[in-house]
Coordinates of C-alpha atoms in Angstrom, one line a residue:
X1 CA 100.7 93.3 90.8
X2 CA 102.1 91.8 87.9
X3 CA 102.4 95.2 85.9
X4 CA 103.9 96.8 89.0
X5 CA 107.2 97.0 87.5
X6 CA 105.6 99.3 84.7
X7 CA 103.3 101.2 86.5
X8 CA 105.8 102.7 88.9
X9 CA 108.9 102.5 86.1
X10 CA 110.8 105.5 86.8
X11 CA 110.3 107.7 83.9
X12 CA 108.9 111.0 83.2
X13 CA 106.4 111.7 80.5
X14 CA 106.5 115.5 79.6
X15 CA 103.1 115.1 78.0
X16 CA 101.7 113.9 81.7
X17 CA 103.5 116.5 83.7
X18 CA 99.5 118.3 84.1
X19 CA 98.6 115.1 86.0
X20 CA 95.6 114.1 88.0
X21 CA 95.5 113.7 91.4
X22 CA 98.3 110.9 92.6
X23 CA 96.8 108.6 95.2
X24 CA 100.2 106.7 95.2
X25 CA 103.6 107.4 95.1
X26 CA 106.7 104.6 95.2
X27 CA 110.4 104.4 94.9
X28 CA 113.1 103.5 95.0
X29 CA 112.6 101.5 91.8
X30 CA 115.0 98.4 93.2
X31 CA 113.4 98.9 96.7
X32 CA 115.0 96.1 98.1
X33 CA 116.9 96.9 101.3
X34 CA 120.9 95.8 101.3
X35 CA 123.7 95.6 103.8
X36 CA 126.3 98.6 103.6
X37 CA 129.2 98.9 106.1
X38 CA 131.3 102.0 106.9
X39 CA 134.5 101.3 108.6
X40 CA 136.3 103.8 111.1
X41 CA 139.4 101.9 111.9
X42 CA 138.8 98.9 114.0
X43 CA 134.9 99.8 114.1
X44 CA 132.3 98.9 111.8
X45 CA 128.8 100.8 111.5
X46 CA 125.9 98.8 109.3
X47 CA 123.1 100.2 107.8
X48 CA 120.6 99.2 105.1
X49 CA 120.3 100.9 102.1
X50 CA 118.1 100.2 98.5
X51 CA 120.0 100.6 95.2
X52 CA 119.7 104.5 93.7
X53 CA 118.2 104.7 90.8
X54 CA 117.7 107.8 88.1
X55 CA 114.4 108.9 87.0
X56 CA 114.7 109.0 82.5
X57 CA 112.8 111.5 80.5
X58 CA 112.9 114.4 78.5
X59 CA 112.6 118.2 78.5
X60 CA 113.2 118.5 82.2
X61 CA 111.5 115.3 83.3
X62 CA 115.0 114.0 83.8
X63 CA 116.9 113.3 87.6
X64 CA 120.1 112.2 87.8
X65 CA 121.6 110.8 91.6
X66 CA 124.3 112.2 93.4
X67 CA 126.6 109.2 94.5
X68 CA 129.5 108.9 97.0
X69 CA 130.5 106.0 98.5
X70 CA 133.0 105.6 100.5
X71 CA 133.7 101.7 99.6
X72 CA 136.0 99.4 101.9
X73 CA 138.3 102.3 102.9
X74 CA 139.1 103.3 106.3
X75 CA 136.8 106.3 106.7
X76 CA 139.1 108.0 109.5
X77 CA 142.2 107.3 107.0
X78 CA 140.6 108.8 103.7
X79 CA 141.5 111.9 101.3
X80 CA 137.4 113.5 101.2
X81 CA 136.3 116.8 99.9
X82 CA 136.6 119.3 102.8
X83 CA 133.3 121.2 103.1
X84 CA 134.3 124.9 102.3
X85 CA 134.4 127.2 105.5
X86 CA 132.9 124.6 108.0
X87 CA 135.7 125.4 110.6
X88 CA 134.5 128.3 111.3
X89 CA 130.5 127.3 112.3
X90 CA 131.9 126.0 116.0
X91 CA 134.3 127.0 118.1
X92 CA 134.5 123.3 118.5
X93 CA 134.4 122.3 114.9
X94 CA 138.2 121.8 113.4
X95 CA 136.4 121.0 110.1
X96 CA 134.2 118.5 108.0
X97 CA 134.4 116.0 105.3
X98 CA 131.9 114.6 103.3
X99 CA 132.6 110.8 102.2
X100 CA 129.1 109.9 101.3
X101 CA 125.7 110.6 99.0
X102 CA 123.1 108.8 97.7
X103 CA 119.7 110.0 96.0
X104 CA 116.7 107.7 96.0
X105 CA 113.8 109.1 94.2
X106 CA 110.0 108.6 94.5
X107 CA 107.4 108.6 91.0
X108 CA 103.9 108.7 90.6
X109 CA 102.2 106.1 88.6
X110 CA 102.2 105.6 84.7
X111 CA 104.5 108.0 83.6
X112 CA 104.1 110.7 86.0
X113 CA 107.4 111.3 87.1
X114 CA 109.4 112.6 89.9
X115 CA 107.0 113.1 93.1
X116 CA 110.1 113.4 96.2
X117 CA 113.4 112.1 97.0
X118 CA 115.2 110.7 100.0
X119 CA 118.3 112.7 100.1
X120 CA 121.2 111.6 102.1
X121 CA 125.0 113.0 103.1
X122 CA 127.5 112.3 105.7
X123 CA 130.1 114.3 106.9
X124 CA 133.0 112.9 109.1
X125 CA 133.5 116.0 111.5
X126 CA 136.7 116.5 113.6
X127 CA 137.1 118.6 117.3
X128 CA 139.2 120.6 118.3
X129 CA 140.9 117.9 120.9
X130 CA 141.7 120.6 123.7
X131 CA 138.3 121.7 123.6
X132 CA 136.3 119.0 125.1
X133 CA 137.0 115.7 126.9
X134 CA 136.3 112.0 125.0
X135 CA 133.2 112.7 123.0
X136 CA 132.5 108.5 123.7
X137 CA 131.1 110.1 126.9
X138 CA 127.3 110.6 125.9
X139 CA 126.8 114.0 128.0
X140 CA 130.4 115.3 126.2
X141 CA 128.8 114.0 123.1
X142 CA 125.7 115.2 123.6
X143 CA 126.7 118.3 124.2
X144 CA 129.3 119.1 121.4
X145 CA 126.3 117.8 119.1
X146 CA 123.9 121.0 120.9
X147 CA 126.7 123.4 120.7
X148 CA 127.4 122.3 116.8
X149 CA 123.5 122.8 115.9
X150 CA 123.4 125.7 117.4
X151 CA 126.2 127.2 115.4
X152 CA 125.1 125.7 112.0
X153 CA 121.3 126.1 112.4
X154 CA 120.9 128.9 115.0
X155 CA 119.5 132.4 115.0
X156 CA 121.2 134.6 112.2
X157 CA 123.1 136.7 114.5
X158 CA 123.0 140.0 112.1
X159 CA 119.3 139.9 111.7
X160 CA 118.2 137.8 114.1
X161 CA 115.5 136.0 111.8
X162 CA 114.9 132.5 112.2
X163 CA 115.5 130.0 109.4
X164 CA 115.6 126.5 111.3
X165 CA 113.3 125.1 114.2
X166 CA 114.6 122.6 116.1
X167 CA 116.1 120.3 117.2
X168 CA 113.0 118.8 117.2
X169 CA 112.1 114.9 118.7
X170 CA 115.8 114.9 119.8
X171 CA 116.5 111.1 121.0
X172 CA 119.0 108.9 121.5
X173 CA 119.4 105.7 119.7
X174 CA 121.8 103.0 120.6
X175 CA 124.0 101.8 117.9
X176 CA 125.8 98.8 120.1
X177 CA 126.7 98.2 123.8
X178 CA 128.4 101.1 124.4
X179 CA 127.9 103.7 121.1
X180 CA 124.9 105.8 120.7
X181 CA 123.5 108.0 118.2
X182 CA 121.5 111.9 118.5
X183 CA 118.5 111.5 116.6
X184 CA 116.7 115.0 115.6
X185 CA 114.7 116.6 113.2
X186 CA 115.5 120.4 111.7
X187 CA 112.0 122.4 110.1
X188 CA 113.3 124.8 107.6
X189 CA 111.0 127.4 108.2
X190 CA 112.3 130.4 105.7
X191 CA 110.5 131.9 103.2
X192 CA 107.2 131.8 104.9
X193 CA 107.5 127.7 105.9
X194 CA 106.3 128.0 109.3
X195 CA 103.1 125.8 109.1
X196 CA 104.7 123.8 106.2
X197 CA 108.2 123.1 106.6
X198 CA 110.8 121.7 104.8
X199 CA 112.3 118.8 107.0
X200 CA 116.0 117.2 107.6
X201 CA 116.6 114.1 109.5
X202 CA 119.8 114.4 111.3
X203 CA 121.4 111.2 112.9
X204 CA 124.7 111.8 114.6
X205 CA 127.1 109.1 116.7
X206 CA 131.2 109.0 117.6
X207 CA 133.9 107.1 115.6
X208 CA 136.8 108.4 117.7
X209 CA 137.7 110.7 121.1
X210 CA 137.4 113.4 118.8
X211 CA 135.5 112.9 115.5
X212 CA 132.1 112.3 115.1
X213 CA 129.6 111.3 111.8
X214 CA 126.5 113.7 110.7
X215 CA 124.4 111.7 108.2
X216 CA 121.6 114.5 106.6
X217 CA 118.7 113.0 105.3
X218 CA 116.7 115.5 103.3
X219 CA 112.8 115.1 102.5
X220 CA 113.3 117.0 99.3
X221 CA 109.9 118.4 98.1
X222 CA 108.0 116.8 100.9
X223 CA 104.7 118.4 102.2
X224 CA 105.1 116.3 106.1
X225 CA 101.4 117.1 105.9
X226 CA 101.0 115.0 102.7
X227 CA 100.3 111.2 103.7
X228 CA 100.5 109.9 100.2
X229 CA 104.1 111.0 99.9
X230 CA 105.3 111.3 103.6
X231 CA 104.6 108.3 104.6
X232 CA 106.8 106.0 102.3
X233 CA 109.5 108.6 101.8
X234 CA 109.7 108.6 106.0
X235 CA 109.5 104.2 106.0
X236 CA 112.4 104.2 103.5
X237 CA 114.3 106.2 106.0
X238 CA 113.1 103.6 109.2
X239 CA 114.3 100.9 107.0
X240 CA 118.1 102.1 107.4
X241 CA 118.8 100.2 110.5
X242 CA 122.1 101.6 112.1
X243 CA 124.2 99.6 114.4
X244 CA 127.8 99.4 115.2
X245 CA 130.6 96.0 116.2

């Protein structure tokens, strides 16, 4: 226990990249969950969240994280990168901002490197307020959220070729008293990933009559049939905790 800190330290050795077998994978390196807060006006949403931490090396063995925060600012107040062309996914959609990011890798022991990565974003998504009611009603919610999948993740509609299954273990999950959040999962199933998919975690809840939150998480280079690496990359994610006052 007491080497620990070594054994799992996140760096790469180029001259281990042919490894053996990995019977354990861990990460972050500061795994310790911590209290973040997103504020929408008079709301506040908590969620735990670990520290991000690169993984160092050479020739390759190198990640860097992609961090946005958006700090003590008034999420529904604040200047964020528009996401290119997203008004035109849902007749519903008026458009989407991202305000968030974090990376948290996973490495193999001694040396071995990067072995997966818990990737998340959040987008703060606006209606169209004449095209639905209050979207704090949970079957207007509910439905904006199907009708938003749908355009984003559907069918390709000029060759009619699948790339997403899903939503898949669609729940709800409440956030306080009278907030609560979609819960799916998406299979990316492209590229011949039927019977081993790449997965994203989608969590979606309402901040106003008409905007609502998507928070992505993405089990990058996940094999969900792998329980060496799914199973801590998917408890990270459990740890996260949302709730809303």
């Amino acid at each position: 226990m007491m080497l620990n800190w070594l054994k799992f330290f996140p760096y790469g050795s180029r001259e281990q990249f042919a490894r053996p077998n990995i019977q354990e994978i861990r990460g972050p390196y500061f795994a310790k969950p911590r209290g973040n807060k997103w504020r929408f006006d008079n709301s506040t949403f908590y969620f735990n969240a670990p520290w991000a931490n690169p993984i160092l090396g050479f020739n390759g063995m190198s990640r860097t994280v992609e961090s946005l925060s958006p700090g003590r600012r008034n999420i529904l107040n604040g200047l964020w990168e528009r996401v290119s062309g997203s008004a035109g996914k849902s007749p519903r959609i008026k458009g989407q901002w991202w305000f968030y990011a974090k990376d948290w890798y996973f490495v193999g022991p001694w040396f071995t490197g990067w072995e997966g990565c818990l990737k998340a974003s959040s987008l703060l998504i606006d209606t169209r307020q004449d095209a639905q009611p209050n979207l704090f009603h949970p079957r207007v919610f509910e439905s904006t959220v199907a009708d938003y999948l749908d355009y984003a993740f559907g069918y390709d509609r000029s060759a009619q070729n699948p790339s997403y299954r899903g939503p898949l273990n669609w729940y709800v999950k409440p956030l306080s008293s009278s907030i609560q959040a979609v819960v799916c999962d998406l299979h990316h199933i492209h590229n011949g990933g039927k019977d081993d998919p790449r997965v994203t975690r989608l969590v979606f809840f309402p901040v106003s009559a008409h905007q609502f939150v998507e928070i992505s998480f993405y089990f990058v280079g996940l094999d969900i049939h792998d329980e060496i690496r799914a199973k801590p990359i998917f408890a990270l994610w459990t740890q996260s905790s949302i709730q809303c006052a």
